[in-house]
Amino acid sequence: MDDPRLSAEGELALARLALDEGDLTHAAGHLSGAIAYAPTMPEVHEVLAQLAARTGGGLDLFPLDHHPFIGTVVARAHLLAAAGQPAEGLELLAAATGHAPVADWAGVPWVGAPDLPGRLDPERLARVLMQICAGVPDPVPESDRGPLRPYLRLAEHAIEAYPHSGLLLGAGSALARRAGEIDVAVDWARRGVRHWPSKLAEVWLGYAYRSAGRTGEALAALHRAVEHDPDDLSVYADIAGTLADNGRLDEALRWTDRALARNPTFDCAVHTAHRLRYRRDGALAHLVALADFQRDHPDDSHEHSDLAECCHGQPWLSQLPAASEAVVAVLRRVLATDASPAGGRLRLTGLEPPSAMRALAATFPDLAVTVAEVAEPDLREPRRSPVRRLWRYHGTTAVPAAPVPSASAVERIRQLAHPAWPHPPAVYDAAVGLATVDLDDLLGLLVHPPEPPATPLGRTLTEHDPTLWVRSVQVWACLGLLHHRADEPWPDSTRRRVLLDLVWGIEDWTTEAALFALVTAGWVDPAARSDVAGIVAERLADAAEVARHRPVSIARSVAQLALATPGMSDAARDAARQLLAATDPPAGRAGWFTRLVNWLTGRRRGRSTAHR
């Protein structure tokens, strides 16, 4: 069922059969499915028209209940238009676009009819265009702009019908800007200001100029917007963002300071100020303060992406760092060359973490691995005792000491595990789906990671770097531990005790995963912040001490975790930076890994501008 048109034809055949039998409810259900698969397919609209003719309009067969199926919403939109209510139909199509922007919901004849806007109120048309803008990025990636074209034609026809509507011109400019039609956006916005001198019209013009690279004119328009309404602090944030994007950071911060002096809790100004301060000096405290603000003010005026933008691409703040063990380098090299190591031998000068050794063995079970020596301190022993043990050793071979997880736990982790996230509070929230997984299952997942799912993510990791999947599972399992009995007070909680056991257990990837869970606790729970900072600093000092005697493959990652820890002391941060400087990765490796993670996430950067 990967072919949408074939799927639509199947649904359409069932709809016709149900219609012939007089089963109108089932016919409507199959039509909803067909239109979701192929929203512009003429045959679907023909059968929808037949159903409408049989039922006096058919609207009752496509109700908008609490969680309507998107195909039902779109079918109802077309029926509303056919029944003489195109404004209501456009609003439903705009809602569908906000839900699934890459589908061509509006690419049908009635939306593109030149005479349609003349039958509608211009202000209502403008609100539809603003609704569309609020649901898509600014700008929309070029490959995804096709579904916006019908709306852009609608805007063109609307402006022809109402050439003096400043609101319509401004909303059309915002849509044209998102669709990459920058010259059109500037023209419409300038006309909008001429016919409707106002704050909003100037803001639309400022954004159009900014997209055109005309920074001076953009700032002039935004300054005029402030003159129209000195109390709209969002414009102050717009000016600050524009100045910062053009290297004028000190001026930008003066504008955020002006806004915060008027209202210290205005969300746009707070987000922009913290982002710019972090950009200025790189102090993690700005991001932690922003996360605290988001937690304490959940009802912001609109969604902000400043925290995610600052964390993007940074180890542990938004993604797993690459594993650095020698066995992992061998694994990647063999996969890259499509060579078969069957019957081959690998000699290691020293023992490496059990998860890394097990990942190599799982990928290449016929590869014979020998270890020349086990240096002191012995990697096979926990860093502290007594602790909960995840591994036991037979010679230099690690054996899991935790039971195999249940099938339900495996399915849950396969749905959630991923090597990237927007920022620590977001990954904490996402991991709540593991809150009901048993403790033994979570521990079992750490040493018995399941196969990757049959998804693009799973197939890519299997082909290029299976270790990244193992590490993802371990990180999310530890995040699940962070949700275990979350009602228990932190100092004496089961979750803290278990994570500490993992932190001080055998040196392993699970050490990093447990530390990240603790770091995340520090981000989301200010009461745990000081305790977490102390634990991470202590583990960092231990890694640095061991590294004086033998290689510690996780040392670099532990240092990165320390730099991501809220409330970390200056001394510990300095120690982390020194450790990082002493463990620079080989040239090219970090760039390769970042490209892989960016490809996997498909993340598109850009700050939200709401409907502007």
Coordinates of C-alpha atoms in Angstrom, one line a residue:
M1 CA 0.0 0.0 0.0
D2 CA 2.9 2.3 -0.6
D3 CA 1.4 3.7 -3.9
P4 CA -1.2 6.4 -2.9
R5 CA -3.0 6.3 -6.2
L6 CA -3.4 2.6 -6.0
S7 CA -4.6 2.8 -2.5
A8 CA -7.1 5.5 -3.5
E9 CA -8.4 3.4 -6.3
G10 CA -9.0 0.5 -3.9
E11 CA -10.9 2.7 -1.5
L12 CA -12.8 4.2 -4.5
A13 CA -13.9 0.7 -5.7
L14 CA -15.2 -0.1 -2.3
A15 CA -17.0 3.3 -2.1
R16 CA -18.7 2.6 -5.5
L17 CA -19.8 -0.9 -4.3
A18 CA -21.2 0.5 -1.1
L19 CA -23.0 3.3 -3.0
D20 CA -24.6 0.8 -5.4
E21 CA -25.8 -1.2 -2.4
G22 CA -27.2 1.9 -0.7
D23 CA -24.8 1.7 2.2
L24 CA -24.1 5.4 2.3
T25 CA -22.2 5.4 5.6
H26 CA -19.6 2.9 4.3
A27 CA -19.4 4.7 1.0
A28 CA -18.6 7.9 2.8
G29 CA -15.9 6.2 4.9
H30 CA -14.2 4.8 1.8
L31 CA -14.4 8.1 0.1
S32 CA -12.7 9.7 3.1
G33 CA -9.9 7.2 2.7
A34 CA -9.6 7.8 -1.0
I35 CA -9.4 11.5 -0.7
A36 CA -6.8 11.2 2.0
Y37 CA -4.6 9.1 -0.4
A38 CA -5.3 11.2 -3.6
P39 CA -6.9 14.5 -2.8
T40 CA -6.9 15.8 -6.4
M41 CA -7.9 12.6 -8.1
P42 CA -10.9 13.5 -10.4
E43 CA -12.6 10.1 -10.0
V44 CA -12.8 10.6 -6.2
H45 CA -14.6 13.9 -6.7
E46 CA -17.0 12.4 -9.2
V47 CA -18.1 9.7 -6.7
L48 CA -18.2 12.3 -3.9
A49 CA -20.6 14.4 -6.1
Q50 CA -22.7 11.3 -6.7
L51 CA -23.0 10.7 -3.0
A52 CA -23.9 14.3 -2.4
A53 CA -26.7 14.1 -5.0
R54 CA -28.1 10.9 -3.4
T55 CA -28.2 12.4 0.1
G56 CA -29.1 16.1 -0.4
G57 CA -25.6 17.3 0.1
G58 CA -24.0 14.5 2.1
L59 CA -22.7 16.7 4.9
D60 CA -24.2 14.5 7.6
L61 CA -22.1 11.6 6.4
F62 CA -18.8 13.6 7.1
P63 CA -19.2 14.9 10.7
L64 CA -16.5 16.8 12.5
D65 CA -16.3 14.9 15.7
H66 CA -13.7 15.4 18.4
H67 CA -10.8 13.8 16.4
P68 CA -12.0 13.8 12.8
F69 CA -10.0 11.8 10.1
I70 CA -8.3 14.2 7.8
G71 CA -10.0 12.7 4.8
T72 CA -13.4 13.4 6.4
V73 CA -12.4 17.0 6.9
V74 CA -11.3 17.5 3.3
A75 CA -14.4 15.7 1.9
R76 CA -16.6 17.9 4.0
A77 CA -14.8 21.0 2.7
H78 CA -15.6 20.1 -0.9
L79 CA -19.2 19.4 0.0
L80 CA -19.5 22.7 1.8
A81 CA -18.2 24.5 -1.3
A82 CA -20.7 22.6 -3.5
A83 CA -23.5 23.6 -1.1
G84 CA -22.7 27.3 -1.5
Q85 CA -20.5 27.6 1.6
P86 CA -17.0 27.9 0.1
A87 CA -15.7 30.1 2.9
E88 CA -16.3 27.3 5.4
G89 CA -14.8 24.9 3.0
L90 CA -11.6 26.9 2.6
E91 CA -11.3 27.1 6.4
L92 CA -11.4 23.3 6.6
L93 CA -8.8 23.0 3.8
A94 CA -6.6 25.4 5.6
A95 CA -6.9 23.3 8.8
A96 CA -6.0 20.2 6.8
T97 CA -2.9 22.0 5.4
G98 CA -1.9 22.9 8.9
H99 CA -2.1 19.3 9.9
A100 CA -0.4 17.8 6.8
P101 CA 1.3 20.6 4.8
V102 CA 2.9 18.4 2.2
A103 CA -0.5 17.1 0.8
D104 CA -2.2 19.0 -2.1
W105 CA -5.5 19.5 -0.4
A106 CA -6.5 22.6 -2.3
G107 CA -5.4 21.6 -5.8
V108 CA -9.0 21.3 -7.1
P109 CA -10.9 23.5 -9.6
W110 CA -13.2 25.3 -7.2
V111 CA -10.4 26.7 -5.1
G112 CA -8.7 28.1 -8.2
A113 CA -11.8 29.6 -9.8
P114 CA -11.1 33.3 -10.6
D115 CA -14.6 34.3 -9.5
L116 CA -14.5 32.6 -6.1
P117 CA -13.1 35.5 -4.0
G118 CA -15.7 37.9 -5.3
R119 CA -18.4 35.9 -3.6
L120 CA -16.6 36.0 -0.2
D121 CA -15.8 38.6 2.4
P122 CA -12.2 39.9 2.0
E123 CA -11.5 39.9 5.7
R124 CA -12.6 36.2 5.9
L125 CA -10.3 35.4 3.0
A126 CA -7.4 37.1 4.7
R127 CA -8.0 35.0 7.9
V128 CA -7.9 31.9 5.7
L129 CA -4.6 32.9 4.3
M130 CA -3.3 33.7 7.8
Q131 CA -4.5 30.3 9.0
I132 CA -2.5 28.7 6.2
C133 CA 0.6 30.7 7.1
A134 CA 0.4 29.7 10.7
G135 CA 0.5 26.0 9.8
V136 CA 3.6 26.0 7.6
P137 CA 7.3 27.0 8.0
D138 CA 8.7 30.3 6.9
P139 CA 9.9 29.7 4.3
V140 CA 8.5 26.4 3.2
P141 CA 11.3 24.2 1.7
E142 CA 11.4 24.5 -2.0
S143 CA 10.5 20.8 -2.5
D144 CA 7.3 21.2 -0.4
R145 CA 5.9 24.4 -2.0
G146 CA 3.6 22.7 -4.5
P147 CA 0.6 22.4 -2.2
L148 CA 0.8 26.2 -1.5
R149 CA 0.4 27.1 -5.2
P150 CA -3.5 26.7 -5.2
Y151 CA -3.7 29.0 -2.1
L152 CA -1.3 31.5 -3.8
R153 CA -3.6 31.6 -6.9
L154 CA -6.5 32.1 -4.5
A155 CA -4.7 35.1 -3.0
E156 CA -4.0 36.5 -6.5
H157 CA -7.6 36.3 -7.5
A158 CA -8.7 37.7 -4.1
I159 CA -6.4 40.7 -4.5
E160 CA -7.7 41.3 -8.0
A161 CA -11.2 41.3 -6.6
Y162 CA -10.3 43.5 -3.6
P163 CA -7.2 45.5 -4.6
H164 CA -7.6 48.0 -1.8
S165 CA -7.9 45.5 1.1
G166 CA -4.7 46.1 3.2
L167 CA -5.4 43.1 5.4
L168 CA -5.8 40.8 2.4
L169 CA -2.7 42.3 0.7
G170 CA -0.6 41.8 3.9
A171 CA -1.9 38.2 4.4
G172 CA -1.2 37.4 0.8
S173 CA 2.3 38.8 1.2
A174 CA 2.9 36.5 4.1
L175 CA 1.8 33.5 2.1
A176 CA 3.9 34.5 -1.0
R177 CA 6.9 34.9 1.3
R178 CA 6.5 31.4 2.6
A179 CA 6.1 30.1 -1.0
G180 CA 9.3 31.7 -2.1
E181 CA 7.7 34.4 -4.2
I182 CA 9.7 37.2 -2.6
D183 CA 9.1 39.9 -5.2
V184 CA 5.4 39.3 -5.1
A185 CA 5.5 39.4 -1.3
V186 CA 7.3 42.8 -1.3
D187 CA 4.9 44.2 -3.9
W188 CA 1.8 43.1 -2.0
A189 CA 3.1 44.3 1.4
R190 CA 4.0 47.7 0.0
R191 CA 0.5 48.1 -1.4
G192 CA -0.9 46.9 1.9
V193 CA 0.9 49.6 3.8
R194 CA -0.3 52.2 1.3
H195 CA -4.0 51.2 1.6
W196 CA -3.9 50.3 5.3
P197 CA -1.2 52.2 7.3
S198 CA -0.9 50.1 10.4
K199 CA 1.4 48.2 12.7
L200 CA 0.5 44.8 11.1
A201 CA 0.9 46.0 7.6
E202 CA 4.3 47.4 8.4
V203 CA 5.3 44.2 10.1
W204 CA 4.3 42.2 6.9
L205 CA 6.4 44.7 4.9
G206 CA 9.4 44.3 7.2
Y207 CA 9.3 40.6 6.9
A208 CA 9.0 40.8 3.1
Y209 CA 12.0 43.1 2.9
R210 CA 13.9 40.9 5.3
S211 CA 13.3 37.9 3.1
A212 CA 14.5 39.9 0.1
G213 CA 17.7 40.7 1.9
R214 CA 16.8 44.4 2.2
T215 CA 17.8 44.7 5.8
G216 CA 17.7 48.5 6.1
E217 CA 14.2 48.8 4.7
A218 CA 13.1 45.9 6.8
L219 CA 14.3 47.6 10.0
A220 CA 12.7 50.9 8.9
A221 CA 9.3 49.2 8.4
L222 CA 9.6 47.5 11.8
H223 CA 10.5 50.8 13.5
R224 CA 7.3 52.3 11.9
A225 CA 5.4 49.4 13.4
V226 CA 6.6 50.3 16.8
E227 CA 5.5 53.9 16.3
H228 CA 2.0 52.6 15.5
D229 CA 1.9 50.5 18.6
P230 CA 4.7 50.9 21.2
D231 CA 3.1 48.3 23.5
D232 CA 3.4 45.4 21.0
L233 CA 6.6 43.9 22.3
S234 CA 6.6 41.1 19.7
V235 CA 7.8 43.8 17.2
Y236 CA 10.7 44.6 19.5
A237 CA 11.7 40.9 19.3
D238 CA 11.3 41.0 15.5
I239 CA 13.7 44.0 15.4
A240 CA 16.1 42.2 17.7
G241 CA 16.1 39.1 15.6
T242 CA 16.7 41.0 12.4
L243 CA 19.6 42.9 13.9
A244 CA 21.2 39.8 15.3
D245 CA 20.9 38.0 12.0
N246 CA 22.9 40.8 10.5
G247 CA 25.7 40.7 13.1
R248 CA 24.4 43.6 15.2
L249 CA 24.1 41.7 18.4
D250 CA 24.6 44.5 20.9
E251 CA 21.8 46.6 19.2
A252 CA 19.6 43.5 19.2
L253 CA 20.0 42.9 22.9
R254 CA 19.2 46.6 23.6
W255 CA 15.8 46.0 21.9
T256 CA 15.1 42.9 24.0
D257 CA 16.1 44.8 27.1
R258 CA 13.6 47.5 26.2
A259 CA 10.9 44.9 25.8
L260 CA 11.7 43.2 29.0
A261 CA 11.7 46.5 30.9
R262 CA 8.1 46.9 29.8
N263 CA 7.1 43.3 30.6
P264 CA 9.7 40.9 32.0
T265 CA 7.5 37.8 31.2
F266 CA 6.6 38.6 27.6
D267 CA 7.3 35.3 25.9
C268 CA 8.7 36.5 22.5
A269 CA 11.1 38.9 24.2
V270 CA 12.2 36.3 26.8
H271 CA 12.9 33.7 24.2
T272 CA 14.7 36.1 21.9
A273 CA 16.8 37.5 24.7
H274 CA 18.0 34.2 26.0
R275 CA 18.8 33.0 22.5
L276 CA 20.8 36.1 21.7
R277 CA 22.6 36.0 25.1
Y278 CA 23.6 32.4 24.5
R279 CA 24.8 33.4 21.0
R280 CA 26.9 36.1 22.5
D281 CA 28.7 34.2 25.2
G282 CA 27.7 30.5 24.9
A283 CA 26.8 30.2 28.6
L284 CA 24.5 27.2 29.1
A285 CA 22.7 29.1 31.9
H286 CA 20.8 31.1 29.3
L287 CA 19.4 28.0 27.8
V288 CA 18.5 26.5 31.2
A289 CA 16.8 29.8 32.1
L290 CA 14.8 29.6 28.9
A291 CA 13.8 26.0 29.6
D292 CA 12.7 27.1 33.1
F293 CA 10.6 29.9 31.6
Q294 CA 9.0 27.5 29.1
R295 CA 8.1 25.2 32.0
D296 CA 6.7 28.0 34.1
H297 CA 4.8 29.7 31.3
P298 CA 3.2 26.9 29.2
D299 CA 0.6 29.2 27.7
D300 CA 2.9 31.2 25.4
S301 CA 1.3 33.3 22.6
H302 CA 2.6 30.9 20.0
E303 CA 5.2 28.1 19.7
H304 CA 8.8 29.2 19.9
S305 CA 11.8 27.3 18.5
D306 CA 14.6 29.3 20.1
L307 CA 15.7 26.6 22.6
A308 CA 15.7 24.0 19.9
E309 CA 17.7 26.3 17.6
C310 CA 20.4 26.9 20.2
C311 CA 20.6 23.2 21.0
H312 CA 20.6 22.0 17.4
G313 CA 23.7 20.0 16.4
Q314 CA 25.3 20.0 19.9
P315 CA 26.2 16.7 21.6
W316 CA 23.7 15.6 24.2
L317 CA 21.7 18.8 24.0
S318 CA 20.1 17.6 20.8
Q319 CA 21.8 14.4 19.6
L320 CA 23.9 11.5 20.6
P321 CA 27.6 11.9 20.0
A322 CA 29.4 9.3 17.9
A323 CA 31.0 6.3 19.6
S324 CA 34.8 6.5 19.5
E325 CA 35.9 2.9 20.2
A326 CA 38.3 1.1 17.9
V327 CA 35.9 -1.7 17.4
V328 CA 33.2 0.8 16.2
A329 CA 35.7 2.3 13.7
V330 CA 36.3 -1.2 12.4
L331 CA 32.6 -1.9 12.1
R332 CA 31.9 1.3 10.2
R333 CA 34.8 0.7 7.9
V334 CA 33.7 -2.8 7.0
L335 CA 30.1 -1.7 6.4
A336 CA 31.3 1.1 4.2
T337 CA 33.3 -1.3 2.0
D338 CA 30.6 -4.1 1.9
A339 CA 33.4 -6.5 2.8
S340 CA 32.6 -9.7 4.6
P341 CA 34.7 -10.3 7.8
A342 CA 33.7 -14.0 8.0
G343 CA 36.6 -16.0 9.1
G344 CA 38.6 -12.8 9.8
R345 CA 40.4 -11.9 13.0
L346 CA 40.7 -8.7 14.9
R347 CA 43.4 -8.1 17.5
L348 CA 42.8 -5.3 20.1
T349 CA 45.6 -3.8 22.1
G350 CA 43.1 -3.3 25.0
L351 CA 39.7 -4.2 26.2
E352 CA 36.8 -1.8 25.2
P353 CA 33.4 -1.2 26.8
P354 CA 31.1 -4.2 26.8
S355 CA 28.3 -2.6 24.7
A356 CA 30.8 -1.7 22.0
M357 CA 32.2 -5.3 21.9
R358 CA 28.7 -6.8 21.9
A359 CA 27.6 -4.5 19.0
L360 CA 30.6 -5.7 16.9
A361 CA 29.8 -9.3 17.7
A362 CA 26.2 -8.9 16.9
T363 CA 27.0 -7.3 13.5
F364 CA 29.8 -9.7 12.6
P365 CA 29.3 -12.9 14.6
D366 CA 32.0 -14.8 12.7
L367 CA 34.7 -12.3 13.4
A368 CA 37.3 -13.6 15.9
V369 CA 38.3 -10.9 18.3
T370 CA 41.3 -11.2 20.7
V371 CA 42.4 -8.7 23.4
A372 CA 46.1 -8.3 24.0
E373 CA 45.9 -7.2 27.5
V374 CA 43.5 -5.7 30.1
A375 CA 45.1 -2.5 31.5
E376 CA 44.5 -1.2 34.9
P377 CA 42.2 0.0 36.3
D378 CA 40.4 -3.1 35.1
L379 CA 37.5 -2.1 32.8
R380 CA 35.6 -5.3 33.8
E381 CA 35.1 -4.0 37.3
P382 CA 32.6 -1.3 38.4
R383 CA 34.0 2.0 39.3
R384 CA 32.3 1.7 42.7
S385 CA 30.9 -1.2 44.7
P386 CA 28.4 -2.4 45.5
V387 CA 26.3 -1.4 42.5
R388 CA 23.7 -3.0 40.4
R389 CA 25.6 -5.0 37.7
L390 CA 24.5 -5.0 34.1
W391 CA 27.5 -7.1 32.9
R392 CA 29.5 -10.1 34.0
Y393 CA 32.7 -11.3 32.4
H394 CA 34.1 -14.6 31.3
G395 CA 37.6 -13.7 30.6
T396 CA 37.4 -10.7 28.2
T397 CA 33.9 -11.6 27.0
A398 CA 31.0 -9.6 28.5
V399 CA 27.7 -11.4 29.3
P400 CA 24.5 -9.5 30.1
A401 CA 23.6 -9.8 33.8
A402 CA 20.0 -8.5 33.3
P403 CA 17.1 -10.5 32.0
V404 CA 15.8 -10.3 28.4
P405 CA 13.1 -7.6 28.2
S406 CA 9.5 -8.4 27.5
A407 CA 8.1 -8.2 24.0
S408 CA 5.9 -5.2 25.0
A409 CA 9.0 -3.3 26.3
V410 CA 10.9 -4.1 23.0
E411 CA 8.0 -2.8 21.0
R412 CA 7.7 0.4 23.0
I413 CA 11.4 1.2 22.8
R414 CA 11.5 0.5 19.0
Q415 CA 8.7 3.1 18.6
L416 CA 10.5 5.8 20.6
A417 CA 14.3 5.4 20.3
H418 CA 16.0 8.0 18.1
P419 CA 19.5 9.5 18.0
A420 CA 18.2 13.1 18.0
W421 CA 15.8 15.4 19.8
P422 CA 15.0 19.1 20.0
H423 CA 16.4 19.7 23.5
P424 CA 16.5 18.0 26.9
P425 CA 13.1 18.9 28.2
A426 CA 11.5 17.8 24.9
V427 CA 13.2 14.3 25.0
Y428 CA 12.1 14.0 28.7
D429 CA 8.5 14.6 27.7
A430 CA 8.7 12.2 24.7
A431 CA 10.0 9.4 27.0
V432 CA 6.9 9.5 29.2
G433 CA 5.7 6.6 27.0
L434 CA 8.2 4.4 28.9
A435 CA 6.9 5.4 32.3
T436 CA 4.9 2.1 32.7
V437 CA 7.6 -0.2 31.5
D438 CA 8.9 -2.4 34.3
L439 CA 12.2 -1.7 35.9
D440 CA 13.6 -5.1 35.0
D441 CA 12.6 -4.5 31.4
L442 CA 14.3 -1.2 31.2
L443 CA 17.5 -2.7 32.6
G444 CA 17.2 -5.6 30.2
L445 CA 16.9 -3.2 27.2
L446 CA 20.3 -1.7 28.1
V447 CA 22.1 -5.0 27.5
H448 CA 19.7 -6.7 25.1
P449 CA 19.0 -4.0 22.6
P450 CA 16.4 -5.2 20.0
E451 CA 16.9 -5.1 16.3
P452 CA 16.2 -1.7 14.7
P453 CA 12.6 -1.2 13.3
A454 CA 11.9 -1.7 9.6
T455 CA 11.7 2.1 9.1
P456 CA 14.0 4.5 7.1
L457 CA 15.8 5.2 10.4
G458 CA 16.2 1.6 11.2
R459 CA 17.4 0.6 7.7
T460 CA 19.9 3.5 7.6
L461 CA 21.4 2.7 10.9
T462 CA 21.7 -1.0 10.0
E463 CA 23.4 -0.1 6.8
H464 CA 25.8 2.6 8.1
D465 CA 26.2 2.4 11.9
P466 CA 24.3 -0.2 14.0
T467 CA 26.1 1.2 17.1
L468 CA 24.0 4.4 16.9
W469 CA 20.8 2.3 17.3
V470 CA 22.2 0.5 20.3
R471 CA 23.2 3.8 21.9
S472 CA 19.8 5.2 21.1
V473 CA 18.0 2.3 22.8
Q474 CA 20.2 2.7 25.9
V475 CA 19.6 6.5 26.1
W476 CA 15.9 6.1 25.9
A477 CA 15.8 3.2 28.3
C478 CA 17.6 5.4 30.9
L479 CA 15.1 8.2 30.1
G480 CA 12.4 5.6 30.9
L481 CA 14.2 5.0 34.2
L482 CA 13.9 8.7 34.9
H483 CA 10.1 8.4 34.7
H484 CA 10.1 5.3 36.9
R485 CA 8.1 6.0 40.1
A486 CA 8.3 9.7 39.3
D487 CA 6.1 10.5 42.3
E488 CA 9.0 9.6 44.7
P489 CA 11.0 12.6 46.0
W490 CA 14.2 12.8 44.1
P491 CA 16.8 12.4 46.9
D492 CA 15.6 9.0 48.0
S493 CA 13.9 7.9 44.8
T494 CA 14.3 4.5 43.1
R495 CA 15.1 6.3 39.8
R496 CA 18.0 8.2 41.3
R497 CA 19.4 5.1 43.0
V498 CA 19.3 2.9 39.9
L499 CA 20.8 5.6 37.6
L500 CA 23.6 6.1 40.1
D501 CA 24.3 2.3 40.0
L502 CA 24.6 2.6 36.2
V503 CA 26.8 5.7 36.4
W504 CA 29.3 3.9 38.7
G505 CA 29.1 0.5 37.1
I506 CA 31.4 -0.9 34.5
E507 CA 32.7 1.7 32.1
D508 CA 30.3 1.5 29.2
W509 CA 27.9 3.3 26.9
T510 CA 25.3 2.7 29.5
T511 CA 27.4 5.0 31.8
E512 CA 26.8 7.8 29.3
A513 CA 23.1 7.0 28.9
A514 CA 22.6 7.1 32.7
L515 CA 24.5 10.3 33.0
F516 CA 22.4 11.9 30.3
A517 CA 19.2 10.8 32.1
L518 CA 20.6 12.6 35.2
V519 CA 21.5 15.6 33.2
T520 CA 18.0 15.7 31.8
A521 CA 16.6 15.5 35.4
G522 CA 18.7 18.6 36.1
W523 CA 17.1 20.4 33.2
V524 CA 13.5 19.6 34.1
D525 CA 13.7 19.6 37.9
P526 CA 15.5 22.6 39.5
A527 CA 15.3 20.9 42.9
A528 CA 17.6 18.1 41.5
R529 CA 20.0 20.4 39.8
S530 CA 22.6 20.8 42.4
D531 CA 22.7 17.1 43.2
V532 CA 23.0 16.2 39.5
A533 CA 25.8 18.7 38.9
G534 CA 27.7 17.1 41.8
I535 CA 27.3 13.6 40.5
V536 CA 28.3 14.5 36.9
A537 CA 31.4 16.4 38.2
E538 CA 32.4 13.5 40.3
R539 CA 32.1 11.0 37.4
L540 CA 34.0 13.4 35.1
A541 CA 36.9 13.6 37.7
D542 CA 36.9 9.8 37.8
A543 CA 37.1 9.4 34.0
A544 CA 39.9 12.0 33.9
E545 CA 41.8 10.1 36.6
V546 CA 41.4 6.7 34.9
A547 CA 42.5 8.3 31.6
R548 CA 45.9 9.0 33.1
H549 CA 46.5 5.3 33.2
R550 CA 44.7 3.8 30.2
P551 CA 42.4 4.9 27.3
V552 CA 38.9 5.8 28.4
S553 CA 36.8 5.8 25.2
I554 CA 33.8 7.4 26.9
A555 CA 35.8 10.3 28.4
R556 CA 35.1 12.7 25.6
S557 CA 31.3 12.0 25.9
V558 CA 31.4 12.4 29.7
A559 CA 33.1 15.8 29.2
Q560 CA 30.4 16.8 26.8
L561 CA 27.7 15.7 29.3
A562 CA 29.4 17.9 31.9
L563 CA 29.2 20.9 29.6
A564 CA 25.4 20.2 29.1
T565 CA 24.7 19.9 32.8
P566 CA 22.8 22.8 34.5
G567 CA 24.5 24.4 37.5
M568 CA 27.9 22.8 36.8
S569 CA 30.7 24.5 38.7
D570 CA 33.3 26.6 36.8
A571 CA 36.0 24.3 37.9
A572 CA 34.3 21.2 36.5
R573 CA 33.5 23.0 33.2
D574 CA 37.2 23.9 32.9
A575 CA 38.1 20.3 33.5
A576 CA 35.6 19.2 30.9
R577 CA 37.1 21.5 28.3
Q578 CA 40.6 20.3 29.1
L579 CA 39.5 16.7 28.6
L580 CA 37.8 17.6 25.3
A581 CA 40.9 19.3 24.1
A582 CA 42.9 16.2 24.9
T583 CA 40.5 13.9 23.1
D584 CA 39.9 15.6 19.8
P585 CA 38.2 13.2 17.3
P586 CA 40.0 12.2 14.1
A587 CA 39.6 14.7 11.3
G588 CA 36.4 14.2 9.3
R589 CA 34.7 11.9 11.8
A590 CA 32.6 14.5 13.6
G591 CA 31.5 16.0 10.3
W592 CA 30.4 12.6 8.9
F593 CA 28.4 11.9 12.1
T594 CA 26.7 15.2 12.1
R595 CA 25.6 14.8 8.5
L596 CA 24.2 11.4 9.3
V597 CA 22.2 12.6 12.2
N598 CA 20.9 15.6 10.3
W599 CA 19.8 13.3 7.4
L600 CA 18.1 11.0 9.9
T601 CA 16.2 13.8 11.6
G602 CA 15.4 15.8 8.5
R603 CA 15.4 18.8 10.8
R604 CA 14.5 22.1 9.2
R605 CA 15.6 25.1 11.2
G606 CA 13.9 28.4 11.4
R607 CA 12.0 30.5 14.0
S608 CA 8.3 30.6 14.1
T609 CA 6.7 33.8 12.9
A610 CA 3.1 32.7 13.6
H611 CA 0.8 34.2 10.9
R612 CA 3.1 37.1 10.0

